[in-house]
Coordinates of C-alpha atoms and ligand atoms in Angstrom, one line a residue:
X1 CA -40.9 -40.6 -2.0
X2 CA -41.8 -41.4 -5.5
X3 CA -43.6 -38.9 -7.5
X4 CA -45.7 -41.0 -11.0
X5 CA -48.3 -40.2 -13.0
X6 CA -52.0 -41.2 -12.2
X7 CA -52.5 -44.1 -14.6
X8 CA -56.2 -44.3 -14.5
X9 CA -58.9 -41.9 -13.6
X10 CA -61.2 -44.6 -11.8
X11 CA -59.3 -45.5 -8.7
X12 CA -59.3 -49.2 -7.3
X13 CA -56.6 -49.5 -4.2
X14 CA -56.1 -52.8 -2.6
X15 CA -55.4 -52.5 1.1
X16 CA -53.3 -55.0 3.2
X17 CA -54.2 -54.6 7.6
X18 CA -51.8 -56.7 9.2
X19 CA -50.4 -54.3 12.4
X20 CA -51.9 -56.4 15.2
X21 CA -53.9 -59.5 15.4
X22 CA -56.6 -58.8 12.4
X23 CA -55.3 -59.6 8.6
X24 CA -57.2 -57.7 6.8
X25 CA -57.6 -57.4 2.8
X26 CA -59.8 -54.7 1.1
X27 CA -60.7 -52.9 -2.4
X28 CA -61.7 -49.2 -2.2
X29 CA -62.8 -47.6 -5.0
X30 CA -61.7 -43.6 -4.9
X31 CA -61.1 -43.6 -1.4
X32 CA -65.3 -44.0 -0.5
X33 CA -66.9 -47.2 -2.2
X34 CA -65.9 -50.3 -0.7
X35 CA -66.1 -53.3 -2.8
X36 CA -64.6 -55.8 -0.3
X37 CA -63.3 -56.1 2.9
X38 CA -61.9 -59.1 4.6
X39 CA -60.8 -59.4 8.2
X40 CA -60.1 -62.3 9.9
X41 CA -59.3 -62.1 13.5
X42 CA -56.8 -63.5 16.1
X43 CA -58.5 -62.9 19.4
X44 CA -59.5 -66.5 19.9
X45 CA -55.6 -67.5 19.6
X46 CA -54.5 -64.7 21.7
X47 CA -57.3 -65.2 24.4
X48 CA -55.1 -68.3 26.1
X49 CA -52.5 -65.8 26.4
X50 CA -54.6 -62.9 27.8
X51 CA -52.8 -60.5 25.4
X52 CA -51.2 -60.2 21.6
X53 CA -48.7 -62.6 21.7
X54 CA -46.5 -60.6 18.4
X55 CA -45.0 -64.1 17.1
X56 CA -47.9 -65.9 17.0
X57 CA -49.8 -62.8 15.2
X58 CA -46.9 -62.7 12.4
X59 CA -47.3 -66.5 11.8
X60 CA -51.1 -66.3 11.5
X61 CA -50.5 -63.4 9.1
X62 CA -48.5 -65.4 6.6
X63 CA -51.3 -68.1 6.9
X64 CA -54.1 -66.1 5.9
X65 CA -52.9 -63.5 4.0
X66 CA -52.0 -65.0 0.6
X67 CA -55.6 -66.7 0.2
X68 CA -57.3 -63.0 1.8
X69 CA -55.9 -61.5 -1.4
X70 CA -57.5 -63.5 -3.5
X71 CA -60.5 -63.6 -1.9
X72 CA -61.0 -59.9 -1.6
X73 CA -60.2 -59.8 -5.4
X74 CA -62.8 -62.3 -6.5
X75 CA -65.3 -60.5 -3.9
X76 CA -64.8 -57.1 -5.4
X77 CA -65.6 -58.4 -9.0
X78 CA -62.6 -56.7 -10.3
X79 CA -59.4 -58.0 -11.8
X80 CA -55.9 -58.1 -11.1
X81 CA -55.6 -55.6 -13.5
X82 CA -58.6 -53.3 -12.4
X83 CA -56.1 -52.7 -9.9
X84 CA -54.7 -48.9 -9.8
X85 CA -52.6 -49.1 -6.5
X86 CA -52.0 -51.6 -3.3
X87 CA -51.3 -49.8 -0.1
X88 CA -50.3 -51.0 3.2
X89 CA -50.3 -50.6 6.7
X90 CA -46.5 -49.2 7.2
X91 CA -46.6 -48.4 11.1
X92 CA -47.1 -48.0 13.9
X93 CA -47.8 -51.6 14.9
X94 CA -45.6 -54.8 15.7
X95 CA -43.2 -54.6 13.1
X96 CA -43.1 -58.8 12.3
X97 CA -46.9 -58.3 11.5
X98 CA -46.5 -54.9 9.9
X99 CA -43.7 -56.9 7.9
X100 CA -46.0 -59.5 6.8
X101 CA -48.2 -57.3 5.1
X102 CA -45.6 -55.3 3.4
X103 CA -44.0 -57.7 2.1
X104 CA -47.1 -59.0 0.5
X105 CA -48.3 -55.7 -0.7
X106 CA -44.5 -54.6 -2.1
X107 CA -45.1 -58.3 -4.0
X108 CA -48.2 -57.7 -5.7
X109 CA -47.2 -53.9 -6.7
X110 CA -44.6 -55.1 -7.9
X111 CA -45.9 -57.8 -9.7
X112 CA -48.4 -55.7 -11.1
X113 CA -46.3 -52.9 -12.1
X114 CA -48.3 -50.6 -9.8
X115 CA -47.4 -47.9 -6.9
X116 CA -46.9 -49.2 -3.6
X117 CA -48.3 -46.6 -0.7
X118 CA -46.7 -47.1 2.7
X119 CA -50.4 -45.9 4.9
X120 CA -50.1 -44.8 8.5
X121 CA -52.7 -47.2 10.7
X122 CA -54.1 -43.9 12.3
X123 CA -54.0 -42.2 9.5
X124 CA -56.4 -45.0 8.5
X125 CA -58.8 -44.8 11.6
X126 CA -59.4 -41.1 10.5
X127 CA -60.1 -41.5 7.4
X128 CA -62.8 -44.6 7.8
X129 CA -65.0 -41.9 8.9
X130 CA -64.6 -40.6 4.9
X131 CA -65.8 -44.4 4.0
X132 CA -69.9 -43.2 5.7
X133 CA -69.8 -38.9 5.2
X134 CA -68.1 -36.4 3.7
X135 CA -64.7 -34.9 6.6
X136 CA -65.1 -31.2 6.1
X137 CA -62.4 -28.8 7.1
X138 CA -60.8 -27.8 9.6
X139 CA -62.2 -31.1 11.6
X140 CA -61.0 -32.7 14.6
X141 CA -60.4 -36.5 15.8
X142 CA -60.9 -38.3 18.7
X143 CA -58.8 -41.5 18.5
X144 CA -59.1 -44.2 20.8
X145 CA -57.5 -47.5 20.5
X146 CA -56.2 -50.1 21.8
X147 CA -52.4 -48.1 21.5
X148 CA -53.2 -44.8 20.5
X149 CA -55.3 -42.1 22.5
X150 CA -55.2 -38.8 20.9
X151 CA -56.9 -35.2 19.7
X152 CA -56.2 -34.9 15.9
X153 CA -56.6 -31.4 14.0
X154 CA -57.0 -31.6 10.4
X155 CA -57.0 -27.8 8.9
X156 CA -57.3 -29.6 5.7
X157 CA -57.2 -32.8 3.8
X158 CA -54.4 -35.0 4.5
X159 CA -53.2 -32.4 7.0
X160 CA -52.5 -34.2 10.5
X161 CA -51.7 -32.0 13.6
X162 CA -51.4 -33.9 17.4
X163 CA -52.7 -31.6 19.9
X164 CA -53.6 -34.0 22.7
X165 CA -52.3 -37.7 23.4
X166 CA -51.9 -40.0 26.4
X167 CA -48.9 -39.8 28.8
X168 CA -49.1 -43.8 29.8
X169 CA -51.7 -46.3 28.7
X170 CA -54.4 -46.2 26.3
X171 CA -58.0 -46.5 26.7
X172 CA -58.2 -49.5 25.3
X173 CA -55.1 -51.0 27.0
X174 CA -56.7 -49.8 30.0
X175 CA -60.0 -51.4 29.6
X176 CA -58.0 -54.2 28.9
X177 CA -56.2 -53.8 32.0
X178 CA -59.4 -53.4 33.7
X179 CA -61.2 -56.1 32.4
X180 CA -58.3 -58.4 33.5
X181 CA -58.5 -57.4 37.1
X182 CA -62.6 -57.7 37.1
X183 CA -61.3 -61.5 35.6
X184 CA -62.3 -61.0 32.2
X185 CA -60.3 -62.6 29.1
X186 CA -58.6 -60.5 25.9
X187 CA -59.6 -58.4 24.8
X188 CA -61.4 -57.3 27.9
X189 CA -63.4 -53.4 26.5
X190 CA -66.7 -55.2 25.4
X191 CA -66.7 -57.0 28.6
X192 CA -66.3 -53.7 30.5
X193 CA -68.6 -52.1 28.6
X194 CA -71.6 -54.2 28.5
X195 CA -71.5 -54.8 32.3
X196 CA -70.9 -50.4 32.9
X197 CA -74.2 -49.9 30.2
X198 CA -75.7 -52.4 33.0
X199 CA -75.2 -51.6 36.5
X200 CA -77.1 -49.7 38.4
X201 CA -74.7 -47.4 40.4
X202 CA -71.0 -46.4 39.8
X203 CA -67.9 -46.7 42.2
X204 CA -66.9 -43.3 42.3
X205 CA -63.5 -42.7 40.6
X206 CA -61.0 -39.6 39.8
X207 CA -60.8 -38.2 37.2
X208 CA -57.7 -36.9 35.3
X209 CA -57.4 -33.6 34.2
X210 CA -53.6 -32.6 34.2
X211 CA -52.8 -29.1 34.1
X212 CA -55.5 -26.6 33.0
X213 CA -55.6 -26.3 29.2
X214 CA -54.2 -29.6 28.2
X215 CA -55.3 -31.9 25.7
X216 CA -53.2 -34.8 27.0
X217 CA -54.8 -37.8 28.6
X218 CA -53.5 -40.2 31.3
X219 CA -55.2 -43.2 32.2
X220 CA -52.8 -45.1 35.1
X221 CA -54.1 -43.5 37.4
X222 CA -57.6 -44.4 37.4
X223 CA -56.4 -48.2 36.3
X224 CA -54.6 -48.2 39.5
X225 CA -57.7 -46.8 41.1
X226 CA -59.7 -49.5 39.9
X227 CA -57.0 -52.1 40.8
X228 CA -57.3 -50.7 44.3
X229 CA -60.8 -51.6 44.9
X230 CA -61.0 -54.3 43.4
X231 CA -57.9 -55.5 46.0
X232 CA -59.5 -53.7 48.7
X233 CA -63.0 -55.8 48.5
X234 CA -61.3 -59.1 47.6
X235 CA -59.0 -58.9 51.1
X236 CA -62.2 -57.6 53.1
X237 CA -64.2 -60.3 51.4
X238 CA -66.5 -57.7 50.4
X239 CA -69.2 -58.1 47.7
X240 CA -66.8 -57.8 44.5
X241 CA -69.4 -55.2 42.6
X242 CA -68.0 -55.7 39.4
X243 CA -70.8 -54.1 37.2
X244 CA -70.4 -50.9 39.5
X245 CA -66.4 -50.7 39.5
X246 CA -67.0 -51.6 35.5
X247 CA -69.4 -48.5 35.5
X248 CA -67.6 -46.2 37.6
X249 CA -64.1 -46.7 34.7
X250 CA -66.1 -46.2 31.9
X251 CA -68.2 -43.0 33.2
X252 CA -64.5 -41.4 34.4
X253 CA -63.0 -42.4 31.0
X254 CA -65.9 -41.1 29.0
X255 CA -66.3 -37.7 30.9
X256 CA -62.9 -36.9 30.5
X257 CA -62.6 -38.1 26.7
X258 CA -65.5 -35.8 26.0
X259 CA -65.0 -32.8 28.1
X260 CA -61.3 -32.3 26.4
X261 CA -62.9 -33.4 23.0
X262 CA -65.7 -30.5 23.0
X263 CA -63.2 -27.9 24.3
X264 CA -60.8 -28.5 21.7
X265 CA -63.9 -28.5 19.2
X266 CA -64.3 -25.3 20.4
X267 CA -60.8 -23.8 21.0
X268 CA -59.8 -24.7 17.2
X269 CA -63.2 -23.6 15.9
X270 CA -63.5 -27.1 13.4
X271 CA -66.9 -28.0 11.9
X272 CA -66.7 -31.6 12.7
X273 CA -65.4 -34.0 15.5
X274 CA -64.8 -37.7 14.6
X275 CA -64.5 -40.6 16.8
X276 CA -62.6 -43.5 15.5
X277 CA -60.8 -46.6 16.6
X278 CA -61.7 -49.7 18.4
X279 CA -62.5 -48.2 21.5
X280 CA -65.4 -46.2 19.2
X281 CA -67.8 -49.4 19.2
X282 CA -68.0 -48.1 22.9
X283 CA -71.8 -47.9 23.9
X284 CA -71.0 -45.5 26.8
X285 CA -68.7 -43.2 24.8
X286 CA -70.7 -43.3 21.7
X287 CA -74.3 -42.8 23.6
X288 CA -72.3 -39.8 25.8
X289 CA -70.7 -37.8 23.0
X290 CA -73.4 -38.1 20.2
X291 CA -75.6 -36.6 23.6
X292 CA -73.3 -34.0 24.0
X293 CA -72.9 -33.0 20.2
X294 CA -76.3 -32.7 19.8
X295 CA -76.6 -30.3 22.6
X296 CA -73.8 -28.5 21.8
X297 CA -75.1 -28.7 18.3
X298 CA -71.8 -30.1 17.1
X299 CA -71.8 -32.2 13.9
X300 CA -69.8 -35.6 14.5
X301 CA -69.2 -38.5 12.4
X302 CA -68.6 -42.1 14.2
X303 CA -68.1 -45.0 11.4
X304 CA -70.1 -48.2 11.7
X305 CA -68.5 -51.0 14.2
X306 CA -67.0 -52.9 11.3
X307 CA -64.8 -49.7 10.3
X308 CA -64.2 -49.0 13.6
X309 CA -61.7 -52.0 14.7
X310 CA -59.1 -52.5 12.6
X311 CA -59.9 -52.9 8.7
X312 CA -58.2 -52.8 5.4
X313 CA -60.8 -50.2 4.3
X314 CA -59.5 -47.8 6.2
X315 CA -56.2 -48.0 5.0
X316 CA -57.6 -47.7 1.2
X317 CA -59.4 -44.6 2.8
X318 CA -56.0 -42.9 3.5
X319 CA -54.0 -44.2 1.0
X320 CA -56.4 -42.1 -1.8
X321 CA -55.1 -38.4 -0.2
X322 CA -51.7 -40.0 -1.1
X323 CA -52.6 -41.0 -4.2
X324 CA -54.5 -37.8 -5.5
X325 CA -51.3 -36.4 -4.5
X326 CA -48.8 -38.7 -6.7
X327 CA -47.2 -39.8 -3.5
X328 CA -46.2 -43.3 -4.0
X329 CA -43.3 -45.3 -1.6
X330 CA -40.8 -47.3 -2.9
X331 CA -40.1 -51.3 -2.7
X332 CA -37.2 -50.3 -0.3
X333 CA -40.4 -49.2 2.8
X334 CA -39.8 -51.3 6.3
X335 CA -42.4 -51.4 9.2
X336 CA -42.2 -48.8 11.7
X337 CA -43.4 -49.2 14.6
X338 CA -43.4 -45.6 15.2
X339 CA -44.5 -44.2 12.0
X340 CA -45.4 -40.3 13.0
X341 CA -48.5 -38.9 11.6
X342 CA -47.8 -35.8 11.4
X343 CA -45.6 -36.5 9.0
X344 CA -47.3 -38.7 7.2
X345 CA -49.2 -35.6 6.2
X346 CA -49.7 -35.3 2.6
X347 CA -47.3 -33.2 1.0
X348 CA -48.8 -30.3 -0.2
X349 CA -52.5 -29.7 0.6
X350 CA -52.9 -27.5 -2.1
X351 CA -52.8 -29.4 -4.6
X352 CA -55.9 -32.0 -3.6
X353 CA -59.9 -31.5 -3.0
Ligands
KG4_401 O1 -58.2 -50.1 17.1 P1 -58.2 -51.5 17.6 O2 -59.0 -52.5 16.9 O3 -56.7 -52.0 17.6 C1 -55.7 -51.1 17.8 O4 -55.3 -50.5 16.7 O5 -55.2 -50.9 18.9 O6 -58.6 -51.4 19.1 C2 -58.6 -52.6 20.0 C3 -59.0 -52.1 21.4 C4 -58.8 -53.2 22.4 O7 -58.0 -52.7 23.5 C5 -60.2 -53.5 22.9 O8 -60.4 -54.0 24.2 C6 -60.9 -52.2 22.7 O9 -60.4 -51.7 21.5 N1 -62.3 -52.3 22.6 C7 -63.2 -51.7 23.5 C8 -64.5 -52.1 23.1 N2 -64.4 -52.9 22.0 C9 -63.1 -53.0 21.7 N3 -62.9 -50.9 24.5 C10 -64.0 -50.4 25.2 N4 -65.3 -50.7 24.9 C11 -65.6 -51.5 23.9 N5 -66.8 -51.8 23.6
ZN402 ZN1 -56.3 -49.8 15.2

């Protein structure tokens, strides 16, 4: 860690996104105005494969991330040397496209003469919330993506404590999953999703509680649930009822999500719950736990789609608690693939506000 002082009092990072199949390039002034944010997505290369193929996503990073750069430069209105900072995605991801990006970000800091910050992807998911409100403290996140599933305490800023996460898949590798055995392509959630918010009954599924008191989630069960019907119609040559198998996952999915949500809002007495992630464009989620807050009279912040799915914005979000702080990283950062959060927690709390 490299500790320098704050050159300028306006701050303008430049975020690099390139941990799965979006590149993404953004300028965020003090970690809440965003003056541009480019992302340009792989799905339609990665569809013919039905998944991420990590190769491919590396090479279509080095294609587009050069001339992203510059765009998001010239749509910010800034210069190169309005710059204060670039961060970058460090981990978790796949490290050839977490690579890509660093190396363009170590680059341009070091071209510039400017600190490089090494930014943790869900550190980044959290923090978009900060892009649309104000995070007060203690607060608690619900993340759910297409790799991560987890209950986040933050007792203050920066601060990142795991008290829940999956045992298996994720939600949205199982709605992926899902969607593939109902015959939809990659990335299969919106599929799932639009066809649950449109049936008119559910296939009733379990649901998975684990032992009492948990925050952990698991979520192979109920795919393999889901697989089971749908193999049980097809060899019957039963009516496939897509729409209500579709329903049926996402009501299990979202009562569960929400139940351990709310008690952990409770249990940890926080003054905000914040739902982030790609699986938070999910109209059943979203529609369920803004319901429940309300009722419950519990304030929650969900970002607009657009900082939802992966986003340079974000990133610029989270890299300003590390740069309030003087944190900086040094040319020598790799990938990680399994970057912790927790630490990735600012270094001493204290010291920002
Ligand atoms: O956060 P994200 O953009 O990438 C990761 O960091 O993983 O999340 C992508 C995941 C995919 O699994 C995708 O199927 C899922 O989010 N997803 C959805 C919906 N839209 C995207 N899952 C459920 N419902 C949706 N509407
Ligand atoms: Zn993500």
């Amino acid at each position: 860690m490299i500790e320098q002082e704050h050159p300028q009092q306006v701050c303008n990072i430049l975020a690099v996104e390139t941990s799965c199949d979006e590149t993404s390039v953004a300028i965020v002034q003090n970690g809440k105005k965003v003056l541009s944010n480019l992302v340009s997505s792989q799905i339609e290369t990665h569809k013919a494969f039905g998944g991420v193929v990590p190769e491919v996503a590396s090479r279509k990073h080095v294609e587009s991330i050069t001339l992203m750069i510059e765009e998001a430069i010239n749509e910010s209105g800034l210069s190169l040397q309005d710059i204060s900072a670039v961060a970058v995605t460090e981990g978790p991801g796949l490290v050839g496209a977490l690579l890509v990006g660093i190396m363009a970000a170590k680059s341009l800091a070091f071209a510039l003469d400017k600190p490089l910050i090494g930014t943790h992807h869900i550190a980044g998911h959290i923090y978009a919330n900060n892009l649309v409100a104000d995070i007060q403290y203690p607060s608690l996140a619900l993340v759910v993506s297409g790799g991560h599933t987890e209950l986040v305490l933050l007792e203050r800023e920066g601060q990142f404590k795991l008290i829940g996460s999956t045992r298996d898949d994720a939600v949205g590798e199982a709605y992926d999953k899902v969607a593939r055995a109902l015959g939809f392509p990659y990335p299969g959630g919106p599929y799932v999703d639009n066809l649950a918010m449109e049936a008119a009954s559910a296939v009733e599924l379990p649901r998975v509680w684990l032992e009492p008191g948990s925050y952990d989630f698991s979520l192979s069960g109920l795919k393999s649930a889901v697989l089971n019907v749908v193999n049980q119609k097809k060899m019957r040559g039963d009516e496939p009822m897509t729409a209500e198998i579709a329903r049926g996952f996402q009501e299990a999915v979202v009562e569960v999500l929400v139940e351990k949500a709310i008690r952990a809002v409770r249990a940890y007495g926080v003054r905000q719950l914040l739902l982030c992630g790609g699986v938070a464009v999910n109209k059943g989620l979203r529609k369920t736990l803004t319901e429940r807050c309300e009722r419950e009279q519990i304030e929650l912040l969900i970002p607009p789609f657009e900082y939802c799915t992966d986003n340079a914005a974000m990133i610029g979000a989270a890299a300003y608690l590390k740069w309030k702080n003087g944190e900086f990283s040094g040319l020598d950062i790799k990938g990680d693939p399994s970057l912790s959060l927790e630490k990735w927690s600012v270094a001493d709390s204290t010291t920002i506000g």
